[in-house]
Amino acid sequence: MKITGTHAIDRAVSLITQALHDAADHDWTVPAAGLEWSCHDTAVHIVNDFTVYAARLAARAQGPLEVERYTAPDAPPAELAEAIAASGTRLAAAVAAAGPGDRAWHPYGTADADGFAAMGVVEALVHTHDVLDALGVRGFDPDPELCTFALDRLFPHTPRDAAAPWPTLLWATGRTALPGLPRLGAWRWYADPVPAGDRVVLCEITPGVAEDLQAGGSGGFAWPEDGPGQGTRFAAGMTAAAYREGTYRPGWGPYAVVRTQDRRAIGGMGFHSAPDADGNAEVGYDLVPSARGNGFATDALNGLTAWAFGQPDPAVVLHARVDEDNAPSHGVVQRVGFERTGTAGEEVRYALRAPGGGRQ
């Protein structure tokens, strides 16, 4: 039987509290592995993540929610383990009480109950690993079903063919390298990726990911040998610059196009900027050569346009520019429904109007 969100939280909390209790006689003032926090502060972080997630989900919060946070600077390790157990129980209860359509805000995407449960599992397992690794405690090997639950819900961009679920989750969260997959310089999960049919999914390239891509990193994605393309890196640089300048608007930048078959990123697609005052926005895309000619760009552009026209303050008209001699790209925009509107130099201009006319 497939694991549920409530059971996942219960099992993860039981596992980590036992492991942390067993390490209570160690020095928790040392830094946790790979973090600036001490082991003590990392345990406090787990408590607060559980607490905040439970509060957001219970309130169906649509934005940041003020929650009283646990501090306990002098709490001994055994007490911290008990605090984790108590806050985990609250999160499990919130997950159990949520209905199928209930959703709440998180910086990495609005999520349902299983999404918040998966976030809790990731925080629990990964940060317990950080603590135990720093304390020299070996043998922490979480249930593969728990790791798979988290990977399936939050990491649509993480390949599964290189290692077992636990090492894969450690790779996805920047803790280790895997065969053929170097350790990540930037990473994040995706609680609410943009669907684009059965073959691809769109994962937003947010500012931290964008900076890594601009600097020559992977952005937290696994790419074919011919990726990422220079167009994707350039778009990432525009996002990073917009964030530094204070003009970045979440959602209205580039996305990685992830192939669902093997969970490899095969290109970038997105918006040059947020819609202007009249609702105009421009789209662009850049697929790696090895992925071209298979209809992936058409699938992705269909998903992206549906997202853009479905926002609370949506685009009214999407525009695209295609080089005159780029026949495949002309085919992509035309299949999605863009209509030719003119030329500018050696480029052909296209536009697609929102169904029903968009904003009123």
XYZ file of C-alpha atoms in Angstrom, residues 102-254:
153
model
C -6.589 22.305 0.770
C -3.383 24.132 -0.070
C -1.053 26.543 1.682
C 1.864 28.800 0.834
C 5.543 27.907 0.909
C 8.383 29.876 -0.719
C 9.076 26.855 -2.944
C 5.484 26.609 -4.161
C 1.955 26.341 -2.843
C 1.467 22.792 -1.582
C -1.215 20.322 -0.564
C -1.112 18.143 2.558
C 1.158 15.532 0.984
C 3.466 18.345 -0.124
C 3.849 19.622 3.423
C 4.283 16.064 4.680
C 7.055 15.512 2.130
C 8.723 18.791 3.156
C 8.648 17.608 6.752
C 10.188 14.271 5.781
C 13.000 16.021 3.893
C 13.752 18.385 6.786
C 13.679 15.498 9.267
C 15.866 13.033 7.393
C 18.376 15.402 5.837
C 19.027 17.528 8.918
C 19.264 14.477 11.157
C 21.909 13.239 8.738
C 23.703 16.585 9.130
C 23.672 16.270 12.931
C 24.703 12.627 13.113
C 27.435 13.054 10.517
C 28.942 15.903 12.534
C 28.766 13.810 15.715
C 30.528 10.896 14.044
C 27.474 8.627 14.327
C 27.288 6.237 11.383
C 24.602 3.904 10.137
C 21.659 6.308 9.744
C 19.835 4.696 6.816
C 16.203 5.815 6.477
C 13.432 3.660 5.096
C 13.636 3.755 1.265
C 9.854 4.168 1.104
C 10.104 7.419 3.070
C 12.791 8.763 0.754
C 10.812 7.746 -2.318
C 7.714 9.497 -0.938
C 9.664 12.759 -0.627
C 11.398 12.387 -3.987
C 8.163 11.633 -5.832
C 6.323 14.607 -4.349
C 8.997 17.322 -4.359
C 11.815 16.384 -6.741
C 10.383 15.839 -10.238
C 13.775 16.894 -11.598
C 15.896 14.326 -9.745
C 16.986 11.184 -11.660
C 16.428 7.820 -9.970
C 18.804 5.659 -12.001
C 22.090 6.464 -10.243
C 21.541 5.216 -6.674
C 19.100 3.987 -4.032
C 16.464 6.429 -2.684
C 18.402 7.640 0.374
C 21.640 8.550 -1.465
C 19.482 10.085 -4.185
C 17.734 12.315 -1.637
C 21.123 13.337 -0.237
C 22.252 14.230 -3.766
C 19.051 16.177 -4.438
C 19.671 18.264 -1.309
C 23.303 19.008 -2.114
C 24.894 16.629 0.401
C 26.801 14.244 -1.848
C 27.772 13.256 -5.366
C 26.484 10.203 -7.220
C 27.915 8.239 -10.151
C 27.650 10.562 -13.145
C 26.069 13.308 -11.023
C 28.446 15.769 -9.332
C 27.509 17.328 -6.017
C 25.087 20.208 -6.489
C 26.130 23.787 -5.858
C 22.514 24.940 -5.576
C 19.343 22.975 -4.981
C 15.680 23.314 -4.116
C 12.511 21.263 -4.211
C 9.420 22.006 -6.303
C 6.154 21.837 -4.383
C 4.111 23.176 -7.306
C 5.826 22.639 -10.679
C 4.011 23.763 -13.822
C 2.449 20.763 -15.598
C 2.959 20.462 -19.337
C 1.444 17.158 -20.387
C 2.813 13.728 -19.587
C 6.294 14.083 -21.071
C 7.702 17.263 -19.518
C 7.263 19.397 -16.420
C 8.431 22.984 -15.852
C 10.482 23.791 -12.748
C 10.992 27.479 -12.015
C 14.543 28.818 -12.107
C 14.403 30.996 -8.986
C 17.129 33.527 -8.059
C 19.415 31.158 -6.120
C 19.180 28.548 -8.853
C 19.670 31.269 -11.473
C 22.879 32.503 -9.875
C 24.303 28.987 -9.904
C 23.394 28.503 -13.569
C 24.822 31.877 -14.534
C 28.082 30.975 -12.793
C 28.386 27.750 -14.791
C 26.687 25.353 -12.385
C 23.846 22.924 -13.001
C 21.183 24.869 -11.090
C 20.330 21.709 -9.188
C 19.316 19.810 -12.331
C 20.769 16.789 -14.112
C 21.465 17.723 -17.735
C 22.381 15.723 -20.830
C 25.972 16.150 -21.991
C 24.965 19.020 -24.309
C 23.229 21.089 -21.625
C 22.480 23.543 -20.297
C 22.434 25.803 -23.324
C 23.808 29.313 -23.403
C 20.310 30.725 -23.842
C 19.242 29.113 -20.574
C 22.297 30.473 -18.759
C 21.649 33.950 -20.206
C 18.012 33.881 -19.056
C 19.190 32.785 -15.607
C 21.522 35.776 -15.524
C 18.607 38.092 -16.292
C 16.670 36.603 -13.369
C 19.605 36.957 -10.996
C 20.042 40.597 -12.057
C 16.321 41.329 -11.652
C 16.421 39.908 -8.138
C 19.413 42.093 -7.208
C 17.661 45.148 -8.654
C 14.392 44.429 -6.835
C 12.358 43.889 -10.026
C 12.056 40.097 -9.873
C 8.492 38.721 -9.845
C 8.140 35.057 -8.908
C 6.856 32.928 -11.750
C 7.592 35.424 -14.522
C 11.090 34.278 -15.383
C 12.683 31.142 -16.829
